[in-house]
Amino acid sequence: MVTNEKIIETNDVHLYYGKNEALKGITLDFNPNEITALIGPSGCGKSTYLRTLNRMNDLIQDVTITGQVKYKGKDIYSPKMDTVELRKKIGMVFQQPNPFPFSVFDNVAYGLRISGMKDKQKIQHIVEESLKKAAVWDDVKDKLHDSALALSGGQQQRVCIARVIAIEPEIILLDEPTSALDPVSSGKIENMLLELKENYTMIMVTHNMQQASRISDNTAFFLQGHLIEHGKTRQIFTNPTQQETEDYISGRFG
Amino acid sequence: MEETQSKFTQKSQKRKFEQFGRTISFICIAFIVLVVLSILYFVISKGLSTFTTDGVSVIDFLFGNTWRPGEVGENGAPLVGALPMILGSFYVTLLSAVLATPFAIAAAIYMIEISPKNGKKILQPVIELLVGIPSVVYGFIGLTVIVPFIRNIFGGTGFGILSATMVLFVMILPTVTSMAVDALNAVPRHYREASLAMGGTRWQTIYKVVLRAATPGLLTAVVFGMARAFGEALAVQMVIGNAALVPTDLITPASTLTSILTMSMGNTVMGTLENNVLWSLATILLVMALFFNILTRWIGKKGAMKK
Ligand SMILES: Nc1ncnc2c1ncn2[C@@H]1O[C@H](COP(=O)(O)OP(=O)(O)O)[C@@H](O)[C@H]1O
Ligand SMILES: [Mg+2]
C-alpha cells in the first residue's frame, strides 16, 4: 500500500438531524495504518461524524447528509454502495461494551457466521487469533462457552474489539471505547490498539486528552459541529494554531 | 415549645397512618392467600375422594379410555377413564400453540423490526381489541363459520379437534402476539446496532440476534398461550362435539377436560362418584395450571441467568 494514499476522505460533510445541523462542513482525510483521535467537548458532533464513516446514521430517521465521504476513492453514499459490505470493511466499537447475550465464542464467531463461513476449524482458529490480538485470550480461554455478559466491562470491550477484528476490517472506528472502564482496563486497551496499528487504520473518539496524546498519530479537534483544527498529535498538543484548541486542551490538562 | 410538640404529634400521626396502611394491605394479602388455599384444598380434596372414597384406581382414571360415569365395567370397576379428555386437552393446546407461534412471532417482528409505525397505528389496536373479546363470541363464530367450513371440506359433522384448534388459535393469537412484542421490545437497541455495524443484514440481525436474545420471552409467550388454551372451556365446548372418546383423528367429535366439566357440571349430585370424578378432572386442570406457571418462572430464571 502506498503510504500517502488516503484511505478515507471526507469533503465538506454536513449532517442534519431534522433541521438541526450537527456537522457543519467537515473536510478531513485519514492515512492508512495510523490512529486518529477525534477530540472536543460533548455534543460537538464527534460520534455523529464517526457514524457517517460507516453509514450508521442511516439507521436514524430524518437524517440528511451532504458532501462526500470516500473510502478508497469510492463514494460510500453513492446508491451503488453496498452498506453491508462497507461495514465489514469498516468495523465499529461502541462506547458501552455491547457483546451479544451469547457465549464469548459465539460473539466473536458472529461476523464469520453471517458471512457464510461454515468450516468449524477455521472459525475456531480465527476466534482464537482475534481474541489474542484483542489481548483478552488469557482472560477468556477457559470460559469461551460462558456468556460474554458475565465478563467484566474491560473484558467485554476487548471481546467486542475481537469480534470486529475477526471479520478483518481495514478500518476500526472506536467511539470512546474506554470511557466506561477503569484505568487499568483502559491501559490494556490502549496498548492493544497500539499493537493493532500495524494492520488497521483506527479512528477513535476520546474524551481523555492523555489517551489521545499517548496513542494517536493525528488529532482532530471538533467544536459545535465545526472541525477547528487537525494535524499531527504532537503539534496539536504542543503548538496548536487555534485559540479554541489551546483553551480546550489546556482546560483539560487543568 | 408548642410548635415542636405539634410537630412531634404530627410525626407520630404519620406513623400511625403508615401502620394502618400496612395492616390493611397485610389483611388483604392474607385474605387472598386464604382464598387461594381454600380453593386448592376444596378442589383437591374433592378430586381425591374419587380415589379414597369411591376406590377408583389412579391408573384407571388417568389411563382408562372409557368415560361413562355411573356405569361399571365387566370387572365391576366404574368406567371413569379420563384419557380421552386428557388427550383432547393436550391435542388442542399443542396444535393451537404450534399454529399460533409462527404467526405471533411474524406479527411481532413486523411490529417491532419492520414497520413500527404501522404496527403501532394498526396492529396494536387490533390486537388489544381481540384480547378483549369474550370467549363465547369466539365460540359462536367457530360454531357458525369454522364448523360448517370444516364440514364442507372434510365431511363429517365438522365438530372436533380441528375446529377447536382453529378457534383456540384465533383466541390465543393476540395474547401470544402482544407478549412476543414485549419480548422483542425488551431486546436492547445496542444488540441490533452491533450486528448491523458488523455488516449483518437486517434479516440476519433479526434472526440471529434479536430472536435469539428474545428466546426466553418468546417461550414465555407461547407457554402463556398454551395455558390459556388448556383452560379455555366455553368456546371449545361449543365446537369440539363433546364426545368422550379417545381422539383418532382431528375431525370427529372429541372432548377436553374443560368441555366435559362444563357439560356435566349441572347434571350430577354432590357426593356421588359422578360428581367426584368431575372434581378429579378439575384437579388435573389445576395441576396443569400450576405446571404452566412454574414453567414460565423457570424460563424467566433461565433467561435471566444467561444475561
Ligand atoms: N439521534 C439523534 N437525533 C437527533 N440529534 C442528535 C442525535 N444524535 C446526536 N444528536 C445531536 O447532534 C449533536 C452532536 O452529537 P454527538 O455527535 O453525539 O456529539 P459528541 O459525540 O461529540 O458528544 C448534539 O447536539 C446532539 O444533541
Ligand atoms: Mg459521543
PDB file of C-alpha atoms in Angstrom, chain A residues 25-233:
ATOM      1  CA  GLY A  25     -18.836  21.105   6.713  1.00  0.00           C
ATOM      2  CA  ILE A  26     -16.143  18.682   7.785  1.00  0.00           C
ATOM      3  CA  THR A  27     -13.199  18.138   5.462  1.00  0.00           C
ATOM      4  CA  LEU A  28     -10.767  15.602   6.839  1.00  0.00           C
ATOM      5  CA  ASP A  29      -8.635  12.742   5.499  1.00  0.00           C
ATOM      6  CA  PHE A  30      -7.161   9.650   7.107  1.00  0.00           C
ATOM      7  CA  ASN A  31      -3.947   7.821   6.346  1.00  0.00           C
ATOM      8  CA  PRO A  32      -3.788   4.064   6.434  1.00  0.00           C
ATOM      9  CA  ASN A  33      -2.259   2.404   9.494  1.00  0.00           C
ATOM     10  CA  GLU A  34      -2.498   5.443  11.674  1.00  0.00           C
ATOM     11  CA  ILE A  35      -4.563   6.246  14.717  1.00  0.00           C
ATOM     12  CA  THR A  36      -6.506   9.470  14.571  1.00  0.00           C
ATOM     13  CA  ALA A  37      -8.084  10.866  17.700  1.00  0.00           C
ATOM     14  CA  LEU A  38     -11.246  12.946  17.466  1.00  0.00           C
ATOM     15  CA  ILE A  39     -11.489  15.265  20.448  1.00  0.00           C
ATOM     16  CA  GLY A  40     -13.819  18.025  21.533  1.00  0.00           C
ATOM     17  CA  PRO A  41     -16.469  18.791  24.134  1.00  0.00           C
ATOM     18  CA  SER A  42     -19.644  16.720  24.457  1.00  0.00           C
ATOM     19  CA  GLY A  43     -22.226  17.333  21.781  1.00  0.00           C
ATOM     20  CA  CYS A  44     -19.773  18.778  19.266  1.00  0.00           C
ATOM     21  CA  GLY A  45     -20.511  16.036  16.740  1.00  0.00           C
ATOM     22  CA  LYS A  46     -17.657  13.553  17.172  1.00  0.00           C
ATOM     23  CA  SER A  47     -19.879  10.487  17.350  1.00  0.00           C
ATOM     24  CA  THR A  48     -22.047  11.818  14.569  1.00  0.00           C
ATOM     25  CA  TYR A  49     -19.016  12.258  12.347  1.00  0.00           C
ATOM     26  CA  LEU A  50     -17.704   8.799  13.194  1.00  0.00           C
ATOM     27  CA  ARG A  51     -21.045   7.265  12.323  1.00  0.00           C
ATOM     28  CA  THR A  52     -21.090   8.914   8.903  1.00  0.00           C
ATOM     29  CA  LEU A  53     -17.979   6.907   8.039  1.00  0.00           C
ATOM     30  CA  ASN A  54     -19.733   3.526   8.170  1.00  0.00           C
ATOM     31  CA  ARG A  55     -23.206   4.843   7.398  1.00  0.00           C
ATOM     32  CA  MET A  56     -24.590   4.022  10.818  1.00  0.00           C
ATOM     33  CA  ASN A  57     -26.506   7.291  10.726  1.00  0.00           C
ATOM     34  CA  ASP A  58     -28.678   5.692   8.064  1.00  0.00           C
ATOM     35  CA  LEU A  59     -30.451   3.898  10.883  1.00  0.00           C
ATOM     36  CA  ILE A  60     -31.697   7.145  12.393  1.00  0.00           C
ATOM     37  CA  GLN A  61     -34.794   8.677  10.913  1.00  0.00           C
ATOM     38  CA  ASP A  62     -34.798  12.136   9.443  1.00  0.00           C
ATOM     39  CA  VAL A  63     -31.063  12.396   8.867  1.00  0.00           C
ATOM     40  CA  THR A  64     -29.793  14.339   5.857  1.00  0.00           C
ATOM     41  CA  ILE A  65     -26.170  14.159   4.805  1.00  0.00           C
ATOM     42  CA  THR A  66     -24.486  16.291   2.142  1.00  0.00           C
ATOM     43  CA  GLY A  67     -20.910  16.388   0.966  1.00  0.00           C
ATOM     44  CA  GLN A  68     -18.688  13.454   0.156  1.00  0.00           C
ATOM     45  CA  VAL A  69     -17.293  10.522   2.089  1.00  0.00           C
ATOM     46  CA  LYS A  70     -14.884   8.362   0.148  1.00  0.00           C
ATOM     47  CA  TYR A  71     -13.478   5.016   1.188  1.00  0.00           C
ATOM     48  CA  LYS A  72     -10.509   4.090  -1.007  1.00  0.00           C
ATOM     49  CA  GLY A  73     -11.648   6.590  -3.557  1.00  0.00           C
ATOM     50  CA  LYS A  74     -15.229   5.340  -3.728  1.00  0.00           C
ATOM     51  CA  ASP A  75     -18.155   7.474  -2.600  1.00  0.00           C
ATOM     52  CA  ILE A  76     -19.809   5.454   0.146  1.00  0.00           C
ATOM     53  CA  TYR A  77     -23.058   7.403  -0.168  1.00  0.00           C
ATOM     54  CA  SER A  78     -23.468   6.585  -3.829  1.00  0.00           C
ATOM     55  CA  PRO A  79     -26.563   4.463  -4.480  1.00  0.00           C
ATOM     56  CA  LYS A  80     -24.348   1.655  -5.741  1.00  0.00           C
ATOM     57  CA  MET A  81     -22.620   1.257  -2.393  1.00  0.00           C
ATOM     58  CA  ASP A  82     -23.410  -1.966  -0.549  1.00  0.00           C
ATOM     59  CA  THR A  83     -23.594  -0.886   3.098  1.00  0.00           C
ATOM     60  CA  VAL A  84     -23.362  -4.478   4.315  1.00  0.00           C
ATOM     61  CA  GLU A  85     -20.021  -4.960   2.573  1.00  0.00           C
ATOM     62  CA  LEU A  86     -18.890  -1.496   3.593  1.00  0.00           C
ATOM     63  CA  ARG A  87     -19.487  -2.206   7.276  1.00  0.00           C
ATOM     64  CA  LYS A  88     -17.493  -5.410   7.017  1.00  0.00           C
ATOM     65  CA  LYS A  89     -14.550  -3.294   5.923  1.00  0.00           C
ATOM     66  CA  ILE A  90     -15.147  -0.503   8.419  1.00  0.00           C
ATOM     67  CA  GLY A  91     -15.779  -2.014  11.845  1.00  0.00           C
ATOM     68  CA  MET A  92     -17.058  -0.136  14.861  1.00  0.00           C
ATOM     69  CA  VAL A  93     -16.549  -0.370  18.611  1.00  0.00           C
ATOM     70  CA  PHE A  94     -19.069   1.413  20.792  1.00  0.00           C
ATOM     71  CA  GLN A  95     -18.799   3.446  23.962  1.00  0.00           C
ATOM     72  CA  GLN A  96     -20.691   0.960  26.091  1.00  0.00           C
ATOM     73  CA  PRO A  97     -19.341  -2.577  25.701  1.00  0.00           C
ATOM     74  CA  ASN A  98     -22.165  -4.299  23.837  1.00  0.00           C
ATOM     75  CA  PRO A  99     -21.459  -8.004  23.470  1.00  0.00           C
ATOM     76  CA  PHE A 100     -24.418 -10.117  22.391  1.00  0.00           C
ATOM     77  CA  PRO A 101     -26.031 -12.177  25.145  1.00  0.00           C
ATOM     78  CA  PHE A 102     -24.261 -15.230  23.735  1.00  0.00           C
ATOM     79  CA  SER A 103     -21.126 -17.098  24.681  1.00  0.00           C
ATOM     80  CA  VAL A 104     -17.755 -15.420  24.152  1.00  0.00           C
ATOM     81  CA  PHE A 105     -17.082 -17.784  21.283  1.00  0.00           C
ATOM     82  CA  ASP A 106     -20.401 -17.097  19.544  1.00  0.00           C
ATOM     83  CA  ASN A 107     -19.814 -13.378  19.906  1.00  0.00           C
ATOM     84  CA  VAL A 108     -16.505 -13.466  18.100  1.00  0.00           C
ATOM     85  CA  ALA A 109     -17.727 -16.019  15.569  1.00  0.00           C
ATOM     86  CA  TYR A 110     -20.799 -13.974  14.763  1.00  0.00           C
ATOM     87  CA  GLY A 111     -19.326 -11.963  11.917  1.00  0.00           C
ATOM     88  CA  LEU A 112     -17.790 -15.057  10.353  1.00  0.00           C
ATOM     89  CA  ARG A 113     -21.021 -16.988  10.506  1.00  0.00           C
ATOM     90  CA  ILE A 114     -23.127 -14.239   8.985  1.00  0.00           C
ATOM     91  CA  SER A 115     -20.607 -14.045   6.171  1.00  0.00           C
ATOM     92  CA  GLY A 116     -21.361 -17.665   5.468  1.00  0.00           C
ATOM     93  CA  MET A 117     -18.266 -19.335   6.909  1.00  0.00           C
ATOM     94  CA  LYS A 118     -19.074 -22.942   7.761  1.00  0.00           C
ATOM     95  CA  ASP A 119     -15.671 -24.518   8.382  1.00  0.00           C
ATOM     96  CA  LYS A 120     -15.665 -25.136  12.143  1.00  0.00           C
ATOM     97  CA  GLN A 121     -11.911 -25.432  12.449  1.00  0.00           C
ATOM     98  CA  LYS A 122     -11.328 -22.243  10.564  1.00  0.00           C
ATOM     99  CA  ILE A 123     -13.827 -20.413  12.735  1.00  0.00           C
ATOM    100  CA  GLN A 124     -12.189 -21.812  15.844  1.00  0.00           C
ATOM    101  CA  HIS A 125      -8.806 -20.661  14.619  1.00  0.00           C
ATOM    102  CA  ILE A 126      -9.939 -17.138  13.747  1.00  0.00           C
ATOM    103  CA  VAL A 127     -11.809 -16.734  17.032  1.00  0.00           C
ATOM    104  CA  GLU A 128      -8.694 -17.661  18.964  1.00  0.00           C
ATOM    105  CA  GLU A 129      -6.450 -15.400  16.899  1.00  0.00           C
ATOM    106  CA  SER A 130      -8.844 -12.483  17.239  1.00  0.00           C
ATOM    107  CA  LEU A 131      -9.107 -12.887  20.983  1.00  0.00           C
ATOM    108  CA  LYS A 132      -5.319 -12.987  21.175  1.00  0.00           C
ATOM    109  CA  LYS A 133      -4.959  -9.850  19.105  1.00  0.00           C
ATOM    110  CA  ALA A 134      -7.501  -8.142  21.330  1.00  0.00           C
ATOM    111  CA  ALA A 135      -5.385  -9.120  24.345  1.00  0.00           C
ATOM    112  CA  VAL A 136      -8.222 -10.927  26.050  1.00  0.00           C
ATOM    113  CA  TRP A 137      -7.398 -14.538  25.231  1.00  0.00           C
ATOM    114  CA  ASP A 138      -5.779 -15.262  28.581  1.00  0.00           C
ATOM    115  CA  ASP A 139      -8.833 -13.888  30.375  1.00  0.00           C
ATOM    116  CA  VAL A 140     -11.390 -15.908  28.476  1.00  0.00           C
ATOM    117  CA  LYS A 141      -9.688 -19.032  27.167  1.00  0.00           C
ATOM    118  CA  ASP A 142     -11.315 -21.115  29.888  1.00  0.00           C
ATOM    119  CA  LYS A 143     -14.727 -19.551  29.516  1.00  0.00           C
ATOM    120  CA  LEU A 144     -15.204 -19.419  25.788  1.00  0.00           C
ATOM    121  CA  HIS A 145     -18.580 -21.043  26.146  1.00  0.00           C
ATOM    122  CA  ASP A 146     -19.814 -18.934  29.032  1.00  0.00           C
ATOM    123  CA  SER A 147     -21.958 -15.890  28.453  1.00  0.00           C
ATOM    124  CA  ALA A 148     -19.953 -12.839  27.423  1.00  0.00           C
ATOM    125  CA  LEU A 149     -22.187 -10.814  29.723  1.00  0.00           C
ATOM    126  CA  ALA A 150     -20.584 -12.477  32.718  1.00  0.00           C
ATOM    127  CA  LEU A 151     -17.235 -10.819  31.947  1.00  0.00           C
ATOM    128  CA  SER A 152     -16.012  -7.545  33.418  1.00  0.00           C
ATOM    129  CA  GLY A 153     -16.592  -4.355  31.464  1.00  0.00           C
ATOM    130  CA  GLY A 154     -12.996  -4.196  30.263  1.00  0.00           C
ATOM    131  CA  GLN A 155     -13.024  -7.822  29.150  1.00  0.00           C
ATOM    132  CA  GLN A 156     -16.347  -7.289  27.406  1.00  0.00           C
ATOM    133  CA  GLN A 157     -14.961  -4.341  25.481  1.00  0.00           C
ATOM    134  CA  ARG A 158     -11.930  -6.340  24.379  1.00  0.00           C
ATOM    135  CA  VAL A 159     -14.221  -9.167  23.280  1.00  0.00           C
ATOM    136  CA  CYS A 160     -16.142  -6.577  21.264  1.00  0.00           C
ATOM    137  CA  ILE A 161     -12.885  -5.498  19.652  1.00  0.00           C
ATOM    138  CA  ALA A 162     -12.036  -9.147  18.939  1.00  0.00           C
ATOM    139  CA  ARG A 163     -15.467  -9.518  17.399  1.00  0.00           C
ATOM    140  CA  VAL A 164     -14.654  -6.696  14.998  1.00  0.00           C
ATOM    141  CA  ILE A 165     -11.118  -7.932  14.274  1.00  0.00           C
ATOM    142  CA  ALA A 166     -12.458 -11.379  13.384  1.00  0.00           C
ATOM    143  CA  ILE A 167     -14.043 -10.096  10.203  1.00  0.00           C
ATOM    144  CA  GLU A 168     -10.773  -8.428   9.184  1.00  0.00           C
ATOM    145  CA  PRO A 169     -11.902  -4.894   8.558  1.00  0.00           C
ATOM    146  CA  GLU A 170      -9.411  -2.356   7.243  1.00  0.00           C
ATOM    147  CA  ILE A 171     -10.630   0.416   9.454  1.00  0.00           C
ATOM    148  CA  ILE A 172     -11.831   0.310  13.041  1.00  0.00           C
ATOM    149  CA  LEU A 173     -13.959   3.153  14.340  1.00  0.00           C
ATOM    150  CA  LEU A 174     -13.901   3.478  18.117  1.00  0.00           C
ATOM    151  CA  ASP A 175     -16.361   5.731  19.934  1.00  0.00           C
ATOM    152  CA  GLU A 176     -14.906   6.454  23.371  1.00  0.00           C
ATOM    153  CA  PRO A 177     -14.049   2.787  23.809  1.00  0.00           C
ATOM    154  CA  THR A 178     -12.588   3.208  27.273  1.00  0.00           C
ATOM    155  CA  SER A 179     -14.780   5.880  28.809  1.00  0.00           C
ATOM    156  CA  ALA A 180     -16.898   3.325  30.660  1.00  0.00           C
ATOM    157  CA  LEU A 181     -13.866   1.463  32.006  1.00  0.00           C
ATOM    158  CA  ASP A 182     -11.422   1.702  34.885  1.00  0.00           C
ATOM    159  CA  PRO A 183      -7.862   2.994  34.253  1.00  0.00           C
ATOM    160  CA  VAL A 184      -6.263  -0.456  34.274  1.00  0.00           C
ATOM    161  CA  SER A 185      -8.646  -1.815  31.654  1.00  0.00           C
ATOM    162  CA  SER A 186      -8.265   1.366  29.642  1.00  0.00           C
ATOM    163  CA  GLY A 187      -4.489   0.981  29.716  1.00  0.00           C
ATOM    164  CA  LYS A 188      -4.720  -2.570  28.414  1.00  0.00           C
ATOM    165  CA  ILE A 189      -6.947  -1.455  25.569  1.00  0.00           C
ATOM    166  CA  GLU A 190      -4.616   1.423  24.702  1.00  0.00           C
ATOM    167  CA  ASN A 191      -1.632  -0.913  24.453  1.00  0.00           C
ATOM    168  CA  MET A 192      -3.624  -3.329  22.379  1.00  0.00           C
ATOM    169  CA  LEU A 193      -4.686  -0.588  19.971  1.00  0.00           C
ATOM    170  CA  LEU A 194      -1.069   0.442  19.538  1.00  0.00           C
ATOM    171  CA  GLU A 195      -0.246  -3.126  18.537  1.00  0.00           C
ATOM    172  CA  LEU A 196      -3.155  -3.306  16.147  1.00  0.00           C
ATOM    173  CA  LYS A 197      -1.972  -0.197  14.365  1.00  0.00           C
ATOM    174  CA  GLU A 198       0.300  -2.235  12.138  1.00  0.00           C
ATOM    175  CA  ASN A 199      -2.635  -3.826  10.429  1.00  0.00           C
ATOM    176  CA  TYR A 200      -5.524  -1.448  10.857  1.00  0.00           C
ATOM    177  CA  THR A 201      -6.445   2.154  10.429  1.00  0.00           C
ATOM    178  CA  MET A 202      -8.135   3.448  13.539  1.00  0.00           C
ATOM    179  CA  ILE A 203     -10.281   6.479  14.176  1.00  0.00           C
ATOM    180  CA  MET A 204     -11.064   6.993  17.807  1.00  0.00           C
ATOM    181  CA  VAL A 205     -13.266   9.448  19.627  1.00  0.00           C
ATOM    182  CA  THR A 206     -11.906  10.137  23.071  1.00  0.00           C
ATOM    183  CA  HIS A 207     -12.606  12.430  25.967  1.00  0.00           C
ATOM    184  CA  ASN A 208      -9.330  11.649  27.549  1.00  0.00           C
ATOM    185  CA  MET A 209      -6.572  14.033  26.475  1.00  0.00           C
ATOM    186  CA  GLN A 210      -3.794  11.867  27.880  1.00  0.00           C
ATOM    187  CA  GLN A 211      -5.128   8.957  25.919  1.00  0.00           C
ATOM    188  CA  ALA A 212      -5.217  10.977  22.719  1.00  0.00           C
ATOM    189  CA  SER A 213      -1.666  12.191  23.227  1.00  0.00           C
ATOM    190  CA  ARG A 214      -0.387   8.740  24.197  1.00  0.00           C
ATOM    191  CA  ILE A 215      -1.648   6.670  21.328  1.00  0.00           C
ATOM    192  CA  SER A 216      -2.753   8.779  18.382  1.00  0.00           C
ATOM    193  CA  ASP A 217      -0.684   9.876  15.403  1.00  0.00           C
ATOM    194  CA  ASN A 218      -3.123  12.575  14.383  1.00  0.00           C
ATOM    195  CA  THR A 219      -5.665  14.599  16.278  1.00  0.00           C
ATOM    196  CA  ALA A 220      -8.718  16.447  15.046  1.00  0.00           C
ATOM    197  CA  PHE A 221     -10.454  18.965  17.282  1.00  0.00           C
ATOM    198  CA  PHE A 222     -14.202  19.456  16.861  1.00  0.00           C
ATOM    199  CA  LEU A 223     -16.286  22.266  18.276  1.00  0.00           C
ATOM    200  CA  GLN A 224     -20.018  22.757  17.775  1.00  0.00           C
ATOM    201  CA  GLY A 225     -20.122  20.862  14.530  1.00  0.00           C
ATOM    202  CA  HIS A 226     -17.020  22.508  13.079  1.00  0.00           C
ATOM    203  CA  LEU A 227     -13.613  20.978  12.600  1.00  0.00           C
ATOM    204  CA  ILE A 228     -11.431  23.608  14.234  1.00  0.00           C
ATOM    205  CA  GLU A 229      -8.031  22.117  13.703  1.00  0.00           C
ATOM    206  CA  HIS A 230      -6.314  18.888  12.773  1.00  0.00           C
ATOM    207  CA  GLY A 231      -2.771  17.692  12.336  1.00  0.00           C
ATOM    208  CA  LYS A 232      -0.058  15.632  13.952  1.00  0.00           C
ATOM    209  CA  THR A 233      -0.942  14.921  17.539  1.00  0.00           C
TER     210      THR A 233
END
